[in-house]
PDB file of C-alpha atoms in Angstrom:
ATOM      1  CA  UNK A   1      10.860-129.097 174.091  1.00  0.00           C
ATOM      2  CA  UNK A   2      11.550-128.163 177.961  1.00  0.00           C
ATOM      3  CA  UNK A   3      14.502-127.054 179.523  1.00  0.00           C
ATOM      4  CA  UNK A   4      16.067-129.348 181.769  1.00  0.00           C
ATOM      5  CA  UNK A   5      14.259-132.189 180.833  1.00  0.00           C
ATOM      6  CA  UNK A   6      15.344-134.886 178.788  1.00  0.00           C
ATOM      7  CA  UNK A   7      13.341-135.724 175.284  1.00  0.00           C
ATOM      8  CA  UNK A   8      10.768-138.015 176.765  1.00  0.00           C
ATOM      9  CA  UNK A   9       9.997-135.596 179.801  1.00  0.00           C
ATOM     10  CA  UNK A  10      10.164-132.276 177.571  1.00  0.00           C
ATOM     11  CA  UNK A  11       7.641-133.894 175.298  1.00  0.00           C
ATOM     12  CA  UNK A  12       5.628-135.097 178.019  1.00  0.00           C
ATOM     13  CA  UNK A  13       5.544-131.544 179.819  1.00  0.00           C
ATOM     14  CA  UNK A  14       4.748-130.342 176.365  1.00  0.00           C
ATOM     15  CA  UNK A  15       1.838-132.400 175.363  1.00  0.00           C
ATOM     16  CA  UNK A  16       0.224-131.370 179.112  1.00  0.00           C
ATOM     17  CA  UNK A  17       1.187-127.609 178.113  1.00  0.00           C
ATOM     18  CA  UNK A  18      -1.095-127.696 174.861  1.00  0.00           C
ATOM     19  CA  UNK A  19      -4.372-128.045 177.141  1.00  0.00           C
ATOM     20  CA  UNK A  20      -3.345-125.977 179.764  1.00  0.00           C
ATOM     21  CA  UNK A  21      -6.504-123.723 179.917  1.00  0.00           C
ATOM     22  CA  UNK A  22      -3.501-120.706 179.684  1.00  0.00           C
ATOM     23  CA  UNK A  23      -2.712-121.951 176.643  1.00  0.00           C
ATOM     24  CA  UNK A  24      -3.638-120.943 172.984  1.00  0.00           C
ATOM     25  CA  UNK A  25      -1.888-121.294 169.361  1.00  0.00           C
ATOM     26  CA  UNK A  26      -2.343-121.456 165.997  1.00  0.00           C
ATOM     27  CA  UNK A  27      -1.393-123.259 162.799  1.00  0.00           C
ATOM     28  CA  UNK A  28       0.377-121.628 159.794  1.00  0.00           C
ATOM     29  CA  UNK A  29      -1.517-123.605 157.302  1.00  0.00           C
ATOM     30  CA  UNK A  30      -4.926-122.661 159.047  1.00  0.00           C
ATOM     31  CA  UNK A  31      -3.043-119.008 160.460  1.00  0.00           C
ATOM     32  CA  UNK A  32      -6.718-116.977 159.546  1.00  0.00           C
ATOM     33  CA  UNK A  33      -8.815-119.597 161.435  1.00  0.00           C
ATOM     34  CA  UNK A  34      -6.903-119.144 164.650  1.00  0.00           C
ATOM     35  CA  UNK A  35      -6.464-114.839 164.201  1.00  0.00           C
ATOM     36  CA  UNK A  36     -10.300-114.987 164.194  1.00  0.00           C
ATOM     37  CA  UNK A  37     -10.374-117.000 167.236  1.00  0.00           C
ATOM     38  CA  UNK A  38      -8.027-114.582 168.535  1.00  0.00           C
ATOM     39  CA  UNK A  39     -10.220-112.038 167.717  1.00  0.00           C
ATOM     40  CA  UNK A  40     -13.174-113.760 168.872  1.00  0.00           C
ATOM     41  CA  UNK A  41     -11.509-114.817 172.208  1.00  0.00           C
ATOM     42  CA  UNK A  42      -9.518-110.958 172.608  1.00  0.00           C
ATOM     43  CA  UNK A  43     -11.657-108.748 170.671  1.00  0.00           C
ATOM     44  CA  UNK A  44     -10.717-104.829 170.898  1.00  0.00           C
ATOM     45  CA  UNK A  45      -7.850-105.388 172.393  1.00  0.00           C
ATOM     46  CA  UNK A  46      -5.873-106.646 169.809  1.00  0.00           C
ATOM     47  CA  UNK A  47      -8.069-106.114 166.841  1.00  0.00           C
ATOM     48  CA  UNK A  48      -5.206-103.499 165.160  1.00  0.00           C
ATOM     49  CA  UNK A  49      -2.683-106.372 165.744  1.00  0.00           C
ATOM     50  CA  UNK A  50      -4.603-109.486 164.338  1.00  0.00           C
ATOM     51  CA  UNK A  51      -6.107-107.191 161.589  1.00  0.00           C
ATOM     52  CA  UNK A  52      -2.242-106.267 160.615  1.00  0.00           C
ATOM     53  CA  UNK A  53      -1.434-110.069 160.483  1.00  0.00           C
ATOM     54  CA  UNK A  54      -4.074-110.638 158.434  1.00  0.00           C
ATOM     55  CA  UNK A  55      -3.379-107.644 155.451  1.00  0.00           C
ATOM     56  CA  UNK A  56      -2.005-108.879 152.238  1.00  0.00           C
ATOM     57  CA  UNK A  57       1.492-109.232 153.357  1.00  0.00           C
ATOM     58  CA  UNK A  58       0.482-113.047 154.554  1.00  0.00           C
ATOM     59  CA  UNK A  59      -0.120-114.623 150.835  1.00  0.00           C
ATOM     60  CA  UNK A  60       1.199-118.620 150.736  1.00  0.00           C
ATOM     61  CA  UNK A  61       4.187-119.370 149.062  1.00  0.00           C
ATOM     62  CA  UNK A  62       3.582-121.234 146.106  1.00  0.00           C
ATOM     63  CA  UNK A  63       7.155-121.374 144.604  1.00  0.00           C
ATOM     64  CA  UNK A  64       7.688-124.768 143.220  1.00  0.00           C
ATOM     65  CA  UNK A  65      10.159-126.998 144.635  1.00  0.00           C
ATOM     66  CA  UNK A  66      13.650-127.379 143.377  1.00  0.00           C
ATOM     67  CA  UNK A  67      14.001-131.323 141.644  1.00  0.00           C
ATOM     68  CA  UNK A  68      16.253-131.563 144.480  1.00  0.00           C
ATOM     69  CA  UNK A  69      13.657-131.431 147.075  1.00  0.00           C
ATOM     70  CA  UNK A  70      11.073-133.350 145.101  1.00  0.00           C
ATOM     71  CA  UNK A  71      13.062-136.049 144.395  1.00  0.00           C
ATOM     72  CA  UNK A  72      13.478-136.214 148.859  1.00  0.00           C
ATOM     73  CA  UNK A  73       9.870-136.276 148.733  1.00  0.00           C
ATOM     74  CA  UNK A  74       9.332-139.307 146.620  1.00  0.00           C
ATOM     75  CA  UNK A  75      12.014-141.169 148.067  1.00  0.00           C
ATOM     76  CA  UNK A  76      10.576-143.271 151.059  1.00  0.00           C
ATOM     77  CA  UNK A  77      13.963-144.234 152.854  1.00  0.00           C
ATOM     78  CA  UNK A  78      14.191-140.086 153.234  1.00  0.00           C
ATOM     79  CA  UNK A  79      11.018-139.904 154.513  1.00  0.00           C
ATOM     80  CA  UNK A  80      11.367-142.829 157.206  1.00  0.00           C
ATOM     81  CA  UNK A  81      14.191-141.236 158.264  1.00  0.00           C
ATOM     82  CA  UNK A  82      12.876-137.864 158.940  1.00  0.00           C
ATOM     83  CA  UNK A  83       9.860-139.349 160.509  1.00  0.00           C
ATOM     84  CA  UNK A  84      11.978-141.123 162.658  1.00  0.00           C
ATOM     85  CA  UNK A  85      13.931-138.411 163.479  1.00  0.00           C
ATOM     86  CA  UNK A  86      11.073-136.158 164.005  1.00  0.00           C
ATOM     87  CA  UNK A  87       8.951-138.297 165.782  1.00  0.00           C
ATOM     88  CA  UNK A  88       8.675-136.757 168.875  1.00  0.00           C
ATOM     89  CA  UNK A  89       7.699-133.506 167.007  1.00  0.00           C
ATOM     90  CA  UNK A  90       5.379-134.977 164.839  1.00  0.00           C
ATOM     91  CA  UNK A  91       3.511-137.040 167.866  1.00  0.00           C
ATOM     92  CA  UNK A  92       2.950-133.380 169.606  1.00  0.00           C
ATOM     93  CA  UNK A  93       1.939-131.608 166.415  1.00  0.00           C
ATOM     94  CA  UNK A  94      -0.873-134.550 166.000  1.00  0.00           C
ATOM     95  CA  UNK A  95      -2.326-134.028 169.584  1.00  0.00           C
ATOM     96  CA  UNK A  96      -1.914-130.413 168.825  1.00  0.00           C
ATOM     97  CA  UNK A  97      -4.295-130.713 166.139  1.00  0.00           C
ATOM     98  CA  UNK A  98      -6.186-133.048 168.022  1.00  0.00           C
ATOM     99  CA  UNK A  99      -6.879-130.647 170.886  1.00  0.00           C
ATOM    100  CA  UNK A 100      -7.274-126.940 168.806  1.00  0.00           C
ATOM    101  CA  UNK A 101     -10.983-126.515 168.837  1.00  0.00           C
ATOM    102  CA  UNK A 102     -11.233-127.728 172.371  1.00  0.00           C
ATOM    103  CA  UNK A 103      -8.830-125.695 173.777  1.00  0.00           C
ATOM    104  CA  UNK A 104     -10.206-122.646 172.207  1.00  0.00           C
ATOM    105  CA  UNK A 105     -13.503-123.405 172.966  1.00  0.00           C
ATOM    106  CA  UNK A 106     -12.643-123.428 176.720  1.00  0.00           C
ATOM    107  CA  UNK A 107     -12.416-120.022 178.978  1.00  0.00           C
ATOM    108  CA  UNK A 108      -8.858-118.503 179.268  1.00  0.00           C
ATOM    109  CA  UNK A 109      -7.272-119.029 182.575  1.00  0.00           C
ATOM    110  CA  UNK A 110      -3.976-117.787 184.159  1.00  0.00           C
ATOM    111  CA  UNK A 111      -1.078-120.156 184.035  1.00  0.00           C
ATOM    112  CA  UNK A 112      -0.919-119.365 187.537  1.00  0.00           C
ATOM    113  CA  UNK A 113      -3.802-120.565 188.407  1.00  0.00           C
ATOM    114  CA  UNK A 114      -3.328-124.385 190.440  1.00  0.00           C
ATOM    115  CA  UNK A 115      -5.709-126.982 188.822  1.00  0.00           C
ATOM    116  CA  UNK A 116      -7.444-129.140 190.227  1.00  0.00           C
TER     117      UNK A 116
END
């Protein structure tokens, strides 16, 4: 999560990085939602690059799983596991969630910038 930190600092340093007023990102499963904020936020600027992104070539996959991986899915002790393993990623995605609409509702700063 940060280099030269261990687990518990990198995720620390990256739950402060998410509302950073120098920060922005978006979501895959809500990917349109945050190129229109882009837009919205960057306007001209990048308009031929978010329109690209969203053309036709971004469609969802909807291939079905193989039994294999839907039998993982059903099986609780698999999905403990993984959530335990993956808690630290799953704790940041939540407060990234959390935190989307504020952060881009706020101006854009530099990450220079000191705060106070």
């Amino acid at each position: 999560l940060s280099k030269g930190c261990d687990t518990a600092c990198g995720l620390d340093i990256a739950l402060r990085n998410l509302q950073h007023p120098c920060v922005r990102f978006l979501f895959l499963d809500t990917f349109k939602d945050g190129l229109e904020k882009m837009f919205l936020n960057f306007g001209p600027s990048l308009s031929v690059e978010i329109e690209a992104l969203m053309g036709s070539h971004n469609k969802r996959n909807k291939s079905p799983y193989p039994a294999s991986v839907i039998e993982q899915i059903n099986n609780p002790e698999v999905i403990s596991r993984l959530r335990a393993i993956l808690a630290q990623d799953i704790e940041l995605y939540n407060e990234a969630k959390r935190v989307y609409e504020t952060q881009w509702s706020k101006p854009l700063l530099s990450c220079n910038q000191h705060l106070e």
